Coordinates of C-alpha atoms and ligand atoms in Angstrom, one line a residue:
M1 CA 1.7 -6.3 -32.3
K2 CA 2.0 -6.8 -28.6
Q3 CA 2.7 -3.6 -26.7
I4 CA 5.1 -3.3 -23.8
I5 CA 3.4 -2.7 -20.4
K6 CA 5.2 -0.3 -18.0
V7 CA 4.8 -1.6 -14.5
A8 CA 5.4 0.5 -11.4
M9 CA 6.7 -2.0 -8.9
P10 CA 7.1 -0.9 -5.2
K11 CA 10.5 -1.6 -3.7
G12 CA 10.6 -3.1 -0.2
R13 CA 8.0 -5.4 1.5
I14 CA 5.5 -5.6 -1.3
Y15 CA 8.1 -6.3 -4.1
K16 CA 9.0 -9.7 -2.6
K17 CA 5.4 -10.8 -2.4
A18 CA 4.3 -9.3 -5.7
S19 CA 7.3 -10.8 -7.6
A20 CA 6.5 -14.2 -6.2
L21 CA 2.9 -13.9 -7.3
F22 CA 4.0 -12.8 -10.8
R23 CA 6.2 -15.9 -11.1
E24 CA 3.5 -18.2 -9.8
A25 CA 1.3 -16.7 -12.6
G26 CA 3.8 -17.6 -15.2
I27 CA 5.3 -14.1 -15.7
Q28 CA 9.0 -15.0 -15.5
I29 CA 10.8 -12.1 -13.8
P30 CA 14.5 -12.9 -14.0
D31 CA 16.1 -13.5 -10.6
D32 CA 18.6 -10.6 -11.0
V33 CA 15.8 -8.1 -10.9
D34 CA 15.3 -8.8 -7.2
E35 CA 18.8 -7.5 -6.3
T36 CA 19.3 -4.8 -8.9
R37 CA 19.9 -1.1 -8.0
K38 CA 18.7 -0.1 -11.5
L39 CA 15.4 1.8 -11.5
V40 CA 14.1 1.2 -15.0
I41 CA 14.4 -2.4 -16.1
P42 CA 13.4 -3.4 -19.7
L43 CA 12.0 -7.0 -19.7
P44 CA 11.2 -7.6 -23.4
D45 CA 10.9 -11.4 -22.9
I46 CA 7.8 -10.9 -20.7
G47 CA 6.5 -7.8 -22.6
M48 CA 7.1 -5.5 -19.6
E49 CA 9.3 -2.7 -18.3
F50 CA 9.6 -2.5 -14.5
I51 CA 9.9 0.9 -12.8
L52 CA 11.1 0.3 -9.3
A53 CA 9.4 3.0 -7.2
K54 CA 8.9 4.1 -3.7
P55 CA 5.6 2.5 -2.7
V56 CA 3.9 5.8 -1.9
D57 CA 4.7 7.2 -5.4
V58 CA 3.2 4.3 -7.3
P59 CA -0.3 5.9 -7.8
T60 CA 1.3 9.1 -9.0
Y61 CA 3.3 7.3 -11.7
V62 CA 0.2 5.4 -12.8
E63 CA -2.2 8.5 -12.7
Y64 CA 0.2 10.4 -15.0
G65 CA 0.6 7.5 -17.3
V66 CA 4.3 7.1 -17.1
A67 CA 3.5 3.6 -15.8
D68 CA 0.5 1.7 -17.3
I69 CA -0.1 -0.4 -14.3
G70 CA 1.2 -0.6 -10.7
I71 CA 1.1 -2.5 -7.5
V72 CA 0.2 -0.6 -4.3
G73 CA -1.1 -1.1 -0.8
K74 CA -4.8 0.0 -0.2
D75 CA -3.4 2.3 2.6
V76 CA -1.5 4.3 0.0
L77 CA -4.5 4.4 -2.4
M78 CA -6.7 5.7 0.4
E79 CA -4.2 8.3 1.5
E80 CA -3.1 9.5 -2.0
N81 CA -6.5 9.5 -3.6
R82 CA -5.1 9.4 -7.1
D83 CA -7.3 8.9 -10.2
V84 CA -6.4 5.3 -11.1
Y85 CA -8.4 2.2 -11.9
E86 CA -8.3 -0.5 -9.2
L87 CA -8.3 -3.7 -11.1
L88 CA -7.5 -6.5 -8.7
D89 CA -7.1 -7.3 -5.0
L90 CA -3.9 -9.3 -4.9
G91 CA -4.5 -10.5 -1.4
I92 CA -0.8 -10.0 -0.5
A93 CA 1.0 -7.8 2.1
R94 CA -1.9 -8.1 4.4
C95 CA -2.1 -5.8 7.4
R96 CA -4.6 -3.2 8.9
M97 CA -4.8 0.5 9.6
S98 CA -5.7 1.1 13.2
V99 CA -6.0 3.7 15.9
I100 CA -3.4 3.0 18.7
A101 CA -2.9 4.5 22.1
L102 CA -1.2 3.9 25.5
P103 CA -3.3 1.6 27.7
D104 CA -4.4 4.4 30.0
W105 CA -5.5 6.8 27.3
K106 CA -8.6 8.8 28.0
P107 CA -10.3 11.5 25.8
G108 CA -8.9 14.9 26.7
I109 CA -9.6 18.4 25.6
Q110 CA -6.4 18.7 23.5
Q111 CA -6.1 15.6 21.3
R112 CA -3.1 15.0 19.1
V113 CA -2.8 12.1 16.6
A114 CA 0.5 11.3 14.9
T115 CA 0.5 9.4 11.6
K116 CA 2.1 8.7 8.3
Y117 CA -1.4 8.9 6.8
P118 CA -2.8 12.4 7.6
N119 CA -5.7 12.3 5.1
V120 CA -6.9 8.9 6.3
A121 CA -6.6 9.9 9.9
S122 CA -8.3 13.3 9.4
Q123 CA -11.2 11.7 7.6
F124 CA -11.6 9.0 10.2
F125 CA -11.8 11.4 13.2
R126 CA -14.0 13.9 11.2
E127 CA -16.5 11.1 10.5
H128 CA -16.4 10.1 14.2
G129 CA -17.1 13.7 15.3
Q130 CA -13.8 14.0 17.1
Q131 CA -11.7 17.2 16.9
V132 CA -8.1 16.3 16.8
E133 CA -4.8 17.8 15.6
V134 CA -3.1 15.5 13.1
I135 CA 0.7 15.5 13.1
K136 CA 2.4 14.0 10.1
L137 CA 5.5 11.8 10.8
N138 CA 7.4 9.7 8.3
G139 CA 8.2 6.5 10.3
S140 CA 8.6 5.0 13.8
I141 CA 5.2 6.4 14.5
E142 CA 4.9 4.4 17.7
L143 CA 7.4 6.8 19.3
A144 CA 4.9 9.6 19.4
P145 CA 2.7 8.5 22.3
L146 CA 5.8 7.1 24.1
I147 CA 7.6 10.4 24.3
G148 CA 4.5 12.7 24.5
L149 CA 4.2 14.1 21.0
A150 CA 0.7 12.7 20.6
D151 CA -2.0 11.0 22.5
R152 CA -2.8 8.5 19.9
I153 CA -1.5 7.3 16.5
V154 CA -3.0 6.0 13.3
D155 CA -0.7 3.3 11.9
M156 CA -0.3 -0.1 10.4
V157 CA -0.6 -3.3 12.4
E158 CA 0.5 -6.7 11.0
T159 CA 1.7 -9.1 13.7
G160 CA 1.2 -6.7 16.6
Q161 CA 4.8 -7.2 17.6
T162 CA 5.7 -3.5 17.5
L163 CA 2.7 -2.6 19.7
K164 CA 3.5 -5.3 22.2
E165 CA 7.2 -4.3 22.5
N166 CA 6.2 -0.7 23.0
G167 CA 3.3 -1.3 25.5
L168 CA 0.7 0.2 23.1
V169 CA -2.9 -1.1 22.5
E170 CA -4.9 -1.2 19.3
M171 CA -8.1 0.6 20.0
E172 CA -10.0 0.4 16.7
K173 CA -9.4 -1.0 13.2
I174 CA -10.0 1.6 10.5
F175 CA -9.7 -0.8 7.5
D176 CA -8.0 -3.9 6.3
I177 CA -5.1 -3.6 3.8
T178 CA -3.9 -5.7 1.0
S179 CA -2.0 -4.8 -2.2
R180 CA -3.9 -3.9 -5.3
L181 CA -3.2 -4.0 -9.1
V182 CA -4.0 -0.5 -10.5
A183 CA -4.0 0.9 -14.0
N184 CA -3.9 4.2 -15.8
R185 CA -7.3 4.9 -17.3
V186 CA -6.0 5.6 -20.8
S187 CA -3.5 2.7 -20.8
Y188 CA -6.4 0.4 -19.8
R189 CA -8.1 1.3 -23.0
M190 CA -5.1 1.5 -25.3
K191 CA -3.3 -1.6 -24.0
N192 CA -6.4 -3.5 -23.0
A193 CA -5.4 -6.9 -24.3
E194 CA -2.0 -6.8 -22.7
I195 CA -3.3 -5.5 -19.3
Q196 CA -6.2 -7.9 -19.3
A197 CA -3.8 -10.8 -19.9
V198 CA -1.8 -9.9 -16.8
C199 CA -5.0 -9.5 -14.8
D200 CA -6.2 -12.9 -15.9
A201 CA -2.9 -14.6 -15.1
L202 CA -2.7 -13.1 -11.7
S203 CA -6.4 -13.8 -10.9
K204 CA -5.7 -17.5 -11.3
V205 CA -3.1 -17.5 -8.6
I206 CA -4.7 -15.1 -6.1
R207 CA -5.6 -16.9 -2.9
R208 CA -9.4 -16.2 -2.8
D209 CA -9.7 -17.1 0.9
E210 CA -7.2 -14.3 1.7
V211 CA -9.0 -11.7 -0.5
K212 CA -12.4 -12.6 1.1
Q213 CA -11.1 -11.7 4.6
A214 CA -10.1 -8.2 3.5
Ligands
ATP1 N1 3.7 -4.5 8.8 C1 3.6 -3.6 7.8 N2 3.9 -2.3 8.0 C2 3.8 -1.4 7.0 N3 3.4 -1.7 5.8 C3 3.0 -3.0 5.5 C4 3.1 -4.0 6.5 N4 2.7 -5.1 6.0 C5 2.4 -4.9 4.7 N5 2.5 -3.6 4.4 C6 2.3 -2.9 3.1 O1 3.5 -2.6 2.6 C7 3.6 -1.2 2.2 C8 4.9 -0.6 2.8 O2 5.9 -1.2 2.3 P1 7.4 -0.7 2.8 O3 7.5 -0.8 4.2 O4 8.4 -1.4 1.9 O5 7.3 0.8 2.3 P2 7.6 2.2 3.0 O6 7.3 2.1 4.5 O7 6.8 3.2 2.3 O8 9.0 2.3 2.7 P3 10.1 3.1 3.5 O9 10.3 2.2 4.8 O10 11.3 3.0 2.5 O11 9.6 4.4 3.8 C9 2.4 -0.5 2.8 O12 1.9 0.5 2.0 C10 1.4 -1.7 3.1 O13 0.5 -1.7 2.1
PRP2 O1 2.5 -5.3 13.7 P1 3.9 -5.4 13.2 O2 4.1 -6.7 12.5 O3 4.9 -5.1 14.3 O4 4.1 -4.3 12.0 C1 3.7 -3.0 12.1 C2 4.9 -2.1 12.1 O5 5.5 -2.2 10.8 C3 5.5 -0.9 10.2 O6 6.7 -0.2 10.4 P2 8.0 -0.3 9.4 O7 8.7 -1.5 9.7 O8 7.5 -0.1 8.0 O9 8.8 0.9 9.9 P3 8.5 2.5 10.0 O10 7.8 2.6 11.4 O11 9.8 3.2 10.0 O12 7.6 2.9 8.9 C4 4.3 -0.2 10.8 O13 4.5 1.3 10.7 C5 4.4 -0.6 12.2 O14 5.3 0.1 13.0

């Protein structure tokens, strides 16, 4: 008998792109799921149950096995470092993680870096032999250098519009980001046929050119 797959779906930006990809792959998510405020959504017709999660929490649900699979940005995977299987690069929600500063930034004795990604930032500066104090913020990271909280920031860049409007410059790219399909290690064995079928369907509609640039 086919088993139901529990899918941790991130709300927000990624949901729109991921749901479009699922539909393109023939996984018919009903339209009303896009608007619902419900958090657990049984979808027996497509053999799934959606868990609508905060993006940063997706790897946690998958590691603990309360979701069998999930969709999550590479940025979150790098930051959270959870024990999950990365099955597929979906090539969606493309952006990059970069070091950003004011145009006149120069290395000083006291260096402070603000970011939503303290683990990624600490590792990057450690590997580059730079001693910095990392300050965790939860959003509007570009504010930090503008009002003197930090000298630099580590944040996401997509179109570059936010940097432009705030007079900031991208100094160095740390890594490219796309969303990934991840699985719980036990679920991947116990529900292998079902998970593999989702993987195969999605693989067929992933834009390979987009994945290659990552
Ligand atoms: N321009 C962008 N800025 C931030 N994240 C982006 C961008 N483009 C794609 N992404 C991807 O989308 C994910 C963030 O999605 P979203 O903005 O919905 O979540 P969030 O910032 O965690 O949510 P919230 O604003 O509720 O805290 C990132 O983890 C990243 O992989
Ligand atoms: O290069 P761009 O296309 O301008 O996109 C990048 C911006 O988008 C994200 O912010 P978000 O909208 O998620 O708001 P937040 O700062 O509150 O997290 C990110 O943190 C950048 O600020």
